[in-house]
XYZ file of C-alpha atoms in Angstrom:
708
model
C -0.039 -0.152 0.377
C 1.507 3.789 -1.069
C 2.039 5.784 2.094
C -0.618 8.529 0.265
C -3.559 6.152 0.203
C -2.687 4.416 3.725
C -3.013 8.508 4.595
C -6.045 9.256 2.312
C -8.041 6.500 4.283
C -6.586 7.366 7.653
C -7.795 10.760 7.006
C -11.268 9.546 5.843
C -11.862 7.473 8.518
C -10.883 10.284 10.981
C -13.568 12.279 9.305
C -16.103 9.769 9.604
C -15.974 9.215 13.517
C -15.571 12.842 14.238
C -18.517 13.567 12.363
C -20.482 10.626 14.080
C -19.459 11.848 17.726
C -18.359 15.257 17.523
C -21.424 18.174 18.396
C -18.880 21.302 17.830
C -19.334 23.095 14.769
C -16.391 24.704 14.416
C -14.768 20.921 14.561
C -17.042 19.516 12.049
C -16.117 22.977 9.561
C -12.269 22.248 9.903
C -12.696 18.351 9.119
C -14.861 18.812 6.339
C -12.537 21.093 4.891
C -9.980 18.953 5.598
C -11.517 16.486 3.003
C -12.447 19.163 0.256
C -8.984 18.978 -1.435
C -9.802 15.581 -2.902
C -12.837 16.243 -4.380
C -12.387 16.471 -8.085
C -12.742 20.238 -8.975
C -11.311 21.429 -5.719
C -8.512 23.850 -5.210
C -5.977 22.567 -2.702
C -3.031 20.569 -1.662
C -3.878 16.820 -1.700
C -1.331 13.457 -1.933
C -0.385 12.350 -4.657
C -3.000 9.659 -6.220
C -5.337 10.902 -3.172
C -7.745 12.639 -5.476
C -8.514 9.206 -7.069
C -8.840 6.902 -4.082
C -10.806 9.008 -2.456
C -13.097 9.164 -5.494
C -13.113 5.704 -6.101
C -12.911 4.081 -2.989
C -14.304 6.415 -0.123
C -16.441 8.870 -1.971
C -19.606 6.760 -1.878
C -19.384 5.443 1.729
C -18.234 9.149 3.020
C -21.463 10.819 1.526
C -23.796 8.061 2.759
C -22.104 8.868 6.325
C -23.024 13.002 5.690
C -26.739 11.949 4.905
C -27.091 9.938 8.183
C -26.171 13.145 10.019
C -29.012 15.373 8.149
C -31.077 17.036 10.415
C -32.459 20.136 11.835
C -30.259 20.417 14.596
C -26.753 19.285 13.139
C -27.333 21.640 10.471
C -28.241 24.660 13.325
C -25.038 23.880 14.893
C -23.735 26.946 12.540
C -25.955 29.702 12.833
C -24.497 31.066 9.835
C -25.372 28.617 7.079
C -21.858 27.267 6.414
C -22.060 23.716 7.435
C -24.874 23.206 5.358
C -23.360 25.210 2.248
C -20.107 22.650 3.086
C -21.772 19.706 3.390
C -23.851 20.458 0.208
C -20.029 21.289 -1.632
C -19.133 17.669 -1.346
C -22.245 16.473 -3.631
C -22.425 18.968 -6.147
C -18.493 19.378 -6.588
C -17.482 15.711 -6.099
C -17.979 12.925 -8.925
C -21.133 13.442 -10.438
C -22.032 9.085 -10.544
C -21.652 8.632 -7.383
C -23.208 11.806 -6.132
C -26.599 11.366 -8.228
C -26.906 7.727 -6.750
C -26.535 8.439 -3.154
C -29.120 11.174 -3.290
C -31.410 8.409 -4.877
C -30.249 5.714 -2.525
C -31.438 8.325 0.363
C -34.213 9.557 -1.034
C -35.886 5.975 -1.559
C -34.786 4.635 1.584
C -36.172 7.699 3.953
C -39.735 6.516 4.872
C -43.117 9.055 4.646
C -42.642 12.800 4.692
C -39.663 14.398 6.405
C -37.098 16.928 6.525
C -34.470 14.462 5.310
C -36.600 13.506 2.352
C -37.422 17.314 1.250
C -33.980 18.083 2.016
C -32.375 15.779 -0.537
C -35.085 16.022 -3.047
C -33.963 20.029 -2.843
C -30.617 19.053 -3.065
C -31.430 16.855 -6.270
C -32.671 20.063 -7.372
C -30.272 21.893 -7.060
C -28.098 19.133 -8.371
C -30.099 19.015 -11.799
C -29.806 22.873 -12.193
C -26.147 23.005 -11.736
C -25.526 20.814 -14.676
C -24.280 17.689 -12.657
C -26.424 15.829 -15.332
C -24.422 16.466 -18.376
C -21.353 15.711 -16.180
C -22.574 12.403 -15.064
C -23.076 11.777 -18.656
C -19.370 12.836 -19.982
C -17.287 10.500 -16.917
C -19.306 8.099 -18.821
C -18.284 9.038 -21.801
C -14.709 8.363 -21.477
C -12.959 4.943 -21.735
C -13.539 3.655 -18.152
C -11.488 0.427 -16.389
C -12.871 0.518 -13.160
C -14.164 -2.980 -12.376
C -18.317 -3.651 -12.235
C -18.107 -0.617 -14.539
C -21.842 -2.318 -16.928
C -23.232 -2.801 -13.487
C -23.148 0.417 -12.629
C -23.914 2.107 -15.720
C -26.855 0.434 -15.933
C -28.214 1.159 -12.705
C -27.561 4.826 -13.670
C -29.605 4.573 -16.827
C -32.803 3.022 -14.747
C -32.251 5.594 -12.411
C -31.826 8.851 -14.466
C -34.062 7.711 -16.960
C -36.577 6.823 -14.194
C -36.521 9.803 -12.045
C -39.816 11.317 -12.387
C -41.710 8.203 -11.816
C -39.048 7.545 -8.500
C -39.453 10.535 -7.402
C -43.103 11.372 -8.172
C -43.982 7.885 -6.370
C -41.608 8.562 -3.574
C -42.612 12.391 -2.596
C -46.100 12.319 -4.362
C -48.030 15.183 -3.511
C -45.070 16.932 -2.203
C -42.891 16.362 -5.063
C -40.828 19.267 -6.746
C -41.860 20.693 -9.883
C -38.237 19.474 -11.305
C -38.983 16.358 -11.237
C -42.194 16.733 -13.376
C -42.007 15.060 -16.891
C -42.599 17.992 -18.654
C -40.194 19.726 -16.976
C -37.139 17.058 -16.644
C -36.727 15.602 -19.772
C -36.176 18.969 -21.925
C -33.840 19.534 -18.938
C -32.204 15.964 -19.970
C -31.890 17.290 -23.308
C -30.111 19.682 -22.746
C -27.405 18.099 -20.283
C -27.276 15.448 -23.426
C -25.925 18.295 -25.544
C -23.453 19.454 -23.516
C -22.014 16.185 -22.927
C -21.685 15.852 -26.521
C -19.874 18.633 -26.737
C -17.385 17.339 -24.687
C -16.924 14.418 -26.364
C -15.977 16.722 -29.824
C -13.688 18.732 -27.604
C -11.798 15.209 -26.874
C -11.909 13.925 -30.477
C -10.298 16.844 -31.165
C -7.858 17.038 -28.428
C -6.701 13.765 -29.660
C -8.628 11.673 -27.128
C -10.523 8.329 -27.266
C -14.636 8.597 -25.984
C -17.714 6.853 -26.608
C -21.486 8.115 -26.932
C -22.884 5.277 -26.075
C -24.004 5.716 -22.767
C -25.830 8.826 -24.085
C -27.547 7.157 -26.831
C -28.975 4.441 -24.040
C -30.185 7.401 -22.106
C -31.865 8.596 -25.536
C -33.146 5.160 -26.519
C -34.530 4.735 -23.109
C -36.154 8.068 -22.888
C -38.002 7.762 -26.575
C -39.063 4.074 -25.410
C -41.318 5.558 -22.745
C -42.712 7.925 -24.904
C -41.357 11.156 -23.951
C -39.656 11.870 -27.644
C -41.473 15.417 -28.028
C -39.903 16.034 -24.839
C -36.138 15.343 -24.727
C -35.712 15.696 -29.238
C -38.220 19.180 -28.828
C -34.664 20.608 -27.447
C -31.904 17.974 -28.650
C -32.913 18.390 -32.640
C -33.374 22.068 -32.845
C -29.438 22.409 -31.800
C -27.941 19.438 -33.349
C -29.356 20.750 -36.663
C -27.578 24.218 -35.763
C -24.158 22.428 -34.892
C -24.341 19.905 -37.588
C -24.694 22.358 -40.367
C -20.965 23.801 -40.707
C -18.974 20.243 -38.544
C -18.579 17.198 -39.984
C -17.272 16.103 -36.479
C -20.590 16.714 -35.376
C -22.549 15.120 -37.879
C -20.274 11.948 -37.293
C -20.678 12.361 -33.209
C -24.416 12.490 -34.131
C -24.157 9.719 -37.130
C -22.861 7.190 -33.989
C -25.345 8.545 -31.381
C -28.712 7.199 -33.574
C -26.338 4.085 -34.534
C -25.657 2.713 -30.462
C -28.791 2.976 -29.894
C -30.535 -0.435 -28.564
C -32.724 -2.369 -31.501
C -36.015 -2.260 -28.998
C -35.583 1.291 -29.090
C -34.609 2.427 -32.668
C -38.442 2.924 -33.617
C -39.003 5.054 -30.856
C -35.946 7.389 -31.827
C -36.522 7.408 -35.457
C -40.120 8.471 -35.061
C -39.228 11.084 -32.775
C -36.362 11.884 -35.198
C -38.618 12.690 -37.987
C -41.416 14.130 -36.049
C -38.783 17.014 -34.961
C -36.969 17.418 -37.819
C -38.185 19.891 -40.076
C -36.251 18.886 -43.618
C -34.591 15.831 -45.536
C -31.457 17.510 -45.411
C -31.241 18.055 -41.586
C -32.443 14.148 -41.103
C -29.919 13.602 -43.448
C -27.123 15.581 -41.673
C -28.382 13.695 -38.389
C -29.157 9.664 -39.113
C -26.221 9.623 -42.150
C -26.352 5.903 -44.135
C -28.154 4.503 -41.022
C -30.893 2.484 -42.970
C -28.115 1.356 -44.685
C -25.960 -0.107 -42.218
C -29.356 -0.995 -39.381
C -31.912 -3.010 -40.972
C -34.054 -2.652 -38.165
C -33.704 0.835 -39.075
C -34.488 0.227 -43.119
C -37.500 -1.648 -41.585
C -38.883 1.235 -39.609
C -38.013 3.916 -42.389
C -39.269 2.073 -45.036
C -42.029 0.095 -43.966
C -43.697 0.806 -40.527
C -43.584 4.636 -41.278
C -45.326 4.424 -44.674
C -47.724 1.095 -44.912
C -48.322 0.218 -41.135
C -49.439 3.328 -40.074
C -51.036 6.904 -41.200
C -50.963 9.347 -38.940
C -48.289 11.264 -40.190
C -48.608 15.052 -42.079
C -47.714 15.468 -45.302
C -44.705 17.611 -44.578
C -43.020 14.612 -42.125
C -43.282 12.332 -45.376
C -41.500 14.838 -46.978
C -38.601 15.057 -44.668
C -38.852 10.958 -44.774
C -38.469 10.356 -47.924
C -36.643 13.172 -49.029
C -33.929 11.817 -47.182
C -34.445 8.686 -48.977
C -33.732 10.759 -52.128
C -30.870 12.309 -50.811
C -27.818 10.189 -51.243
C -27.219 8.079 -54.257
C -26.779 4.429 -51.537
C -29.787 5.430 -49.988
C -31.931 6.337 -53.675
C -32.308 2.150 -54.323
C -34.390 2.211 -50.965
C -36.852 4.813 -52.534
C -37.668 3.448 -55.467
C -38.063 0.214 -53.821
C -40.551 1.901 -51.538
C -42.004 3.455 -54.887
C -42.821 0.387 -56.268
C -44.523 -1.236 -52.931
C -46.704 1.816 -53.054
C -48.048 1.544 -56.150
C -48.369 -2.164 -55.772
C -50.357 -1.201 -52.521
C -52.119 1.502 -54.269
C -53.417 -0.598 -57.012
C -54.432 -3.457 -55.017
C -58.499 -3.806 -55.590
C -58.679 -5.620 -51.777
C -56.693 -2.802 -49.911
C -59.191 -0.339 -52.038
C -62.244 -1.789 -50.899
C -61.172 -2.568 -47.101
C -58.564 0.442 -45.900
C -60.160 3.175 -45.178
C -60.196 6.764 -46.914
C -57.478 9.178 -45.026
C -55.042 5.725 -45.106
C -55.744 5.637 -48.791
C -54.819 9.628 -49.280
C -51.592 9.093 -47.026
C -50.545 6.547 -49.603
C -51.239 8.406 -52.776
C -49.762 11.287 -51.186
C -46.361 9.381 -50.326
C -46.353 8.108 -54.116
C -46.736 11.702 -55.164
C -43.493 12.794 -53.069
C -42.007 9.811 -54.599
C -42.326 10.827 -58.152
C -41.203 14.362 -57.017
C -37.534 13.174 -55.947
C -37.043 10.767 -58.144
C -35.433 12.283 -61.664
C -36.556 11.812 -64.875
C -33.520 9.107 -66.329
C -34.343 6.980 -62.953
C -38.021 7.081 -63.772
C -37.437 6.046 -67.263
C -35.841 2.875 -65.694
C -38.665 1.775 -64.153
C -41.237 2.952 -66.772
C -42.836 -0.793 -67.851
C -43.811 -1.551 -63.647
C -44.919 1.936 -63.290
C -47.138 1.803 -66.150
C -48.394 -1.780 -65.700
C -49.050 -0.663 -61.670
C -51.039 2.419 -62.899
C -52.940 0.626 -65.252
C -54.196 -1.864 -62.412
C -54.814 0.941 -60.062
C -56.615 3.266 -62.223
C -59.127 0.253 -62.996
C -59.936 -0.766 -59.601
C -60.303 2.749 -58.537
C -62.545 3.688 -61.411
C -64.909 0.725 -60.210
C -65.214 1.890 -56.524
C -68.124 2.918 -55.813
C -66.988 6.116 -53.564
C -66.345 9.928 -55.449
C -63.275 10.311 -53.080
C -61.507 7.217 -53.479
C -62.264 7.605 -57.800
C -60.478 11.159 -57.651
C -57.789 10.237 -55.777
C -57.091 7.320 -59.030
C -57.709 10.150 -60.938
C -54.828 12.401 -59.908
C -52.241 9.599 -59.338
C -53.047 8.561 -62.804
C -52.676 12.051 -63.873
C -49.000 12.557 -62.579
C -47.639 9.256 -63.286
C -48.198 9.480 -66.595
C -46.884 13.273 -66.811
C -44.180 11.332 -65.710
C -43.478 8.551 -67.783
C -45.393 9.853 -70.938
C -44.825 13.697 -70.682
C -45.695 14.014 -74.923
C -49.301 12.474 -74.026
C -50.343 12.037 -70.169
C -53.497 11.106 -69.272
C -56.051 13.806 -69.202
C -59.340 13.331 -66.457
C -62.220 15.439 -65.534
C -62.504 15.649 -62.019
C -63.513 19.309 -59.835
C -60.922 21.184 -58.276
C -60.617 21.296 -54.948
C -58.384 22.129 -52.171
C -57.753 18.528 -52.045
C -56.664 17.810 -55.742
C -54.575 21.407 -55.624
C -52.659 20.274 -52.478
C -51.823 17.016 -53.878
C -50.859 18.433 -58.062
C -48.599 20.964 -55.918
C -46.874 17.747 -54.238
C -45.752 16.374 -57.811
C -43.172 19.426 -57.721
C -39.666 18.968 -56.676
C -39.422 20.071 -53.069
C -36.695 22.718 -53.014
C -34.065 23.303 -50.367
C -33.944 27.296 -50.776
C -38.271 27.063 -50.315
C -37.740 26.150 -46.677
C -37.141 28.640 -44.152
C -33.559 28.965 -42.912
C -32.501 27.400 -39.810
C -31.506 31.117 -38.030
C -34.208 33.023 -38.789
C -36.475 31.836 -36.085
C -34.381 32.251 -32.806
C -32.943 35.637 -33.555
C -36.360 37.343 -32.571
C -36.289 36.118 -29.340
C -34.289 38.271 -27.645
C -35.138 41.529 -29.441
C -38.724 40.750 -28.122
C -36.867 40.262 -24.678
C -35.121 43.485 -25.017
C -38.157 45.446 -26.097
C -40.026 43.832 -23.506
C -37.537 44.680 -20.734
C -37.175 48.714 -21.606
C -40.918 48.546 -21.539
C -40.695 47.670 -18.262
C -37.942 49.840 -16.900
C -39.836 52.626 -18.621
C -43.290 52.146 -16.659
C -41.739 51.473 -13.039
C -41.808 54.322 -10.704
C -38.709 56.453 -10.129
C -36.812 55.445 -6.965
C -36.694 57.890 -3.746
C -33.070 59.321 -3.637
C -31.621 58.434 -0.385
C -31.185 60.481 3.060
C -34.710 62.341 2.067
C -36.694 64.303 4.200
C -38.751 61.742 5.438
C -35.801 59.737 7.513
C -35.305 62.659 9.351
C -38.769 63.280 10.691
C -39.068 61.896 14.121
C -41.447 59.643 15.293
C -41.782 60.628 19.086
C -45.452 61.657 18.752
C -46.569 58.136 17.607
C -47.960 55.698 20.639
C -46.053 52.581 21.997
C -47.422 49.460 20.356
C -49.201 46.957 22.543
C -46.540 43.958 22.942
C -48.039 42.484 25.409
C -49.565 39.679 23.378
C -46.163 38.872 21.596
C -45.200 34.980 22.093
C -40.803 34.585 22.884
C -39.353 33.414 19.575
C -37.704 29.911 19.618
C -34.132 29.273 18.348
C -35.244 25.694 17.088
C -37.551 24.952 14.006
C -40.600 23.281 14.575
C -41.071 19.799 12.900
C -43.305 19.965 9.807
C -43.843 16.021 9.398
C -44.890 13.504 11.932
C -42.061 10.918 11.306
C -39.412 14.623 12.597
C -41.576 14.916 15.458
C -40.808 11.012 16.596
C -37.218 11.592 15.777
C -37.225 14.553 17.901
C -39.403 13.121 20.465
C -37.048 10.129 20.829
C -33.623 11.334 20.262
C -33.217 15.072 20.402
C -31.273 16.925 23.479
C -32.150 19.923 22.750
C -35.238 20.675 24.666
C -36.836 23.651 23.060
C -37.048 21.419 20.051
C -38.636 18.628 21.909
C -41.121 20.626 23.163
C -41.926 22.534 19.829
C -42.179 18.324 18.849
C -44.597 17.999 21.262
C -46.803 20.943 20.731
C -47.267 20.662 17.096
C -47.374 16.750 17.138
C -51.599 16.879 17.238
C -52.320 19.219 14.719
C -49.823 17.188 12.387
C -51.441 14.071 13.585
C -55.002 15.876 12.415
C -53.810 17.264 8.763
C -52.007 14.105 8.175
C -53.670 11.048 8.245
C -52.497 8.935 6.216
C -48.838 9.643 7.476
C -50.187 8.792 10.879
C -51.740 5.130 9.861
C -48.089 4.546 8.821
C -46.903 4.939 12.505
C -49.999 4.854 14.214
C -48.659 2.181 16.709
C -44.987 3.538 16.654
C -46.104 6.629 17.584
C -48.360 5.866 20.486
C -45.518 3.752 22.228
C -43.347 7.020 21.849
C -45.956 8.598 24.291
C -47.235 6.425 25.914
C -43.521 5.976 27.804
C -42.980 9.785 27.085
C -41.316 11.533 30.252
C -41.329 15.333 30.993
C -37.801 16.311 30.547
C -38.432 19.783 31.385
C -41.719 22.400 33.185
C -43.505 22.170 29.848
C -46.813 23.947 30.820
C -49.747 21.547 30.572
C -47.369 18.881 29.854
C -50.381 15.817 30.424
C -52.974 17.744 28.491
C -50.706 17.889 25.430
C -49.587 14.197 25.797
C -53.292 13.145 26.378
C -54.185 15.250 23.069
C -52.106 13.601 21.101
C -52.473 10.009 21.611
C -56.351 11.037 21.910
C -55.709 11.859 18.283
C -53.602 9.268 16.963
C -56.056 6.880 18.273
C -59.501 8.849 16.379
C -57.084 8.784 13.351
C -56.242 4.885 13.531
C -58.568 3.128 16.525
C -58.242 -0.839 15.306
C -54.353 -0.398 15.503
C -53.474 1.970 18.290
C -56.578 0.450 20.581
C -55.494 -3.057 19.723
C -51.965 -1.844 20.990
C -53.086 0.404 24.500
C -55.480 -3.103 25.562
C -52.665 -5.638 25.113
C -50.185 -3.366 27.150
C -52.328 -2.786 30.067
C -51.879 -6.093 31.627
C -48.325 -5.633 30.674
C -45.796 -6.344 33.543
C -43.321 -2.770 34.320
C -46.360 0.200 34.086
C -47.014 2.310 36.734
C -50.763 2.941 38.100
C -50.401 6.040 36.083
C -49.394 4.848 32.830
C -52.364 2.236 33.408
C -55.071 5.152 34.117
C -53.544 6.735 31.158
C -54.556 4.166 28.678
C -58.192 3.498 30.081
C -58.369 7.596 29.450
C -57.344 7.620 26.394
C -59.409 5.219 25.382
C -62.360 6.743 26.851
C -61.694 9.877 25.360
C -61.312 8.425 21.690
C -64.404 6.496 21.823
C -66.495 9.540 22.680
C -64.730 11.701 19.887
C -65.574 8.594 17.453
C -68.843 8.536 18.548
C -69.751 12.244 17.936
C -71.429 13.060 14.878
C -68.866 14.348 12.236
C -69.811 17.822 12.109
C -69.123 17.807 15.733
C -65.581 15.864 15.968
C -62.454 18.774 16.047
C -61.755 19.920 12.742
C -57.840 19.784 11.639
C -55.446 22.509 12.242
C -55.686 24.031 8.982
C -59.385 23.898 7.377
C -59.536 24.207 3.801
C -61.200 27.179 2.006
C -63.781 24.905 0.379
C -65.560 23.947 3.543
C -66.604 27.771 4.160
C -68.737 27.572 1.192
C -70.513 24.216 2.108
C -72.341 25.966 4.777
C -72.393 29.829 3.128
C -74.830 28.683 -0.221
C -76.436 32.370 -0.306
C -72.752 33.267 -0.969
C -71.252 30.887 -3.381
C -74.789 32.144 -6.118
C -74.401 36.235 -4.734
C -71.915 37.352 -7.693
C -68.450 38.105 -6.890
C -68.538 41.690 -5.781
C -72.040 41.865 -5.033
C -72.052 42.969 -1.286
C -75.824 43.922 -1.479
C -77.136 40.664 -2.170
C -77.932 39.395 1.081
C -78.794 42.900 1.979
C -81.791 43.143 -0.047
C -82.826 39.157 1.132
C -83.184 39.919 4.761
C -85.122 43.028 3.988
C -87.690 41.245 1.963
C -87.964 38.436 4.538
C -88.788 41.060 7.429
C -90.972 43.093 5.554
C -92.865 39.638 4.913
C -92.975 38.876 8.277
C -94.144 42.407 9.151
C -97.354 41.811 7.109
C -97.950 38.427 7.655
C -100.484 37.441 10.489
C -100.076 34.348 12.212
C -102.268 33.068 14.948
C -100.405 30.194 16.316
C -96.746 29.415 16.103
C -94.535 26.369 16.637
C -91.463 25.580 18.113
C -88.614 26.224 15.476
C -87.364 23.193 14.833
C -84.291 22.334 12.521
C -83.282 18.989 10.912
C -80.222 17.821 12.251
C -77.768 16.313 9.998
C -77.231 12.228 10.499
C -73.707 10.392 10.228
C -72.789 6.893 10.813
C -71.102 6.351 14.232
C -67.626 5.534 13.219
C -67.035 3.793 17.143
C -69.855 1.132 15.904
C -67.537 -0.720 13.752
C -63.996 -1.074 16.340
C -66.225 -0.719 19.254
C -64.691 -4.588 20.029
C -61.212 -3.273 20.032
C -61.793 -1.031 22.783
C -63.539 -3.503 25.090
C -63.151 -6.759 25.003
C -59.023 -6.992 25.087
C -59.830 -5.670 28.706
C -62.400 -8.185 29.562
C -59.605 -10.985 28.664
C -57.694 -10.371 32.153
C -60.436 -8.821 34.252
C -60.880 -11.315 36.876
C -57.281 -12.871 37.001
C -55.147 -9.741 37.050
C -53.523 -8.247 39.771
C -51.076 -5.567 40.163
């Protein structure tokens, strides 16, 4: 073992020991600062080979140690936030792949909503916004000699592509917007472009690299049906980068060639949909249809014969791509022959929908527009035979649109193979016929809008909007005005009798954090705050309460008063009643089982009976008389005030005239007798009915044999 490696190992072991045992902020900061030089991008002195050993051997384990120490009380050891910033820097500056896996592992391993879960989710969002995903892809584009690298790469692929699903399932309603699919996959496309830029720079510097990892990411994202999100960002930038660079074109060719076979169809479909012109598609794909049989089947068969949902510009881009290279032109001729064979099949004319027939007719006209006259003359006899068979079966059809399509296609074919005497049919000129005849003319590259013309308008518009906002903003008041020198002696003192003492520690926001604070926290204020907010959290989060109901009841039953807390017994009892109300079956089963257990005081046994009694009373009440949640929803107000829902917004006088009219009717009406006012009470099922057995029968089990 080299001395530098031994020193790195000892340094990391000492740092882990200090993190687990020390509560001194200065000691923790100095320990973490001593490890910063071993990070890849950090400046400082480190042993020769120390950075490599730290990154490959110790980094993941050290990050897991940092995750285990994450808690509000630990971060508050440094009031200025220095400890938190230093803690985050290890995730944002070290090897990106290991940091990403540790973050995903910590998020998936944290149960339920808690401070640690939300903090790790926010750190992952920062990880994505800092461009660390591009660094992750860049690391895996370089040659790797690590043991177990294929398994690591497979794990990374599943986590990177499935991040929105993993985070959505785990965070649920607390999920961050950065992890939504419509936001994450465009970001992933932007990071892929940065990784490809790094690959191009490596190649220009004479270094070896591969785009296999980026290809795998692209393929898996497209398989999930997210082609529009990622290719909507990827294709426009690759279109600009490949316009004047042969190296970028070769990188794009390798990118598509190394896509997995099961993802070829999804990737090619997305590229055809996102690419505006055939020359752009040719720069991105190269001769892929000649090299890859799966790609050839998708481009020449599936997109033309088995599907008919694509637009005319997409067909022009696809067929124009086949016509732009001499190696691909035989495929275009073969496609034209197969299209004409299908177009002239009498069975297909009878059984295929009209939309698909129009789709095939459009593809035939586009193929004829891209083929030269010499190429058409070589297959003149086959075109003539297919045309005659197709015209016959289409003119025999009873549907006017089918006959019209046959006439239009036959006219165009005859004009191509017999320019001196083409066929002429009589049909009504409408929008469809004009559009079909326009497709027969060759599509020139100059007809399309320039590639760089669109984006240049955005900065101008932004600049104008900023100028407008600046001009409409009110002018700022100069500093040192006379108003600052006015005396405030004439103002009456503010009443501060109802002010509360500010706590140095924050109250927990989740039930699991409350359990952790009540069991392990040494901060008295944090412990007291957790006890005070626990009841409200239970009523506000019933689902989270049911997940830890028995554990929470056990903690509260054995909870002892650490300090002189006002109303400790009442707070503890109300929290126990609340958790019993939210999960009566499980908590009542636990409390009744503990009533006859050993090592319980008489006070604890009386507490169990009191809690069961109060919980039974709470469950027996009608719903409208039960304890409401701490934060009631705004919609609950409209449930009891329908008159406000009927009145128009801003109509403050609406209730007044009703009161006036009712009072006038009441004063003009003469009654001989008036009974007592009676209002029907709303009924609801008794929630205690279904769980009463859990409260009663276990207590009778040892009633005649138990001795204290």
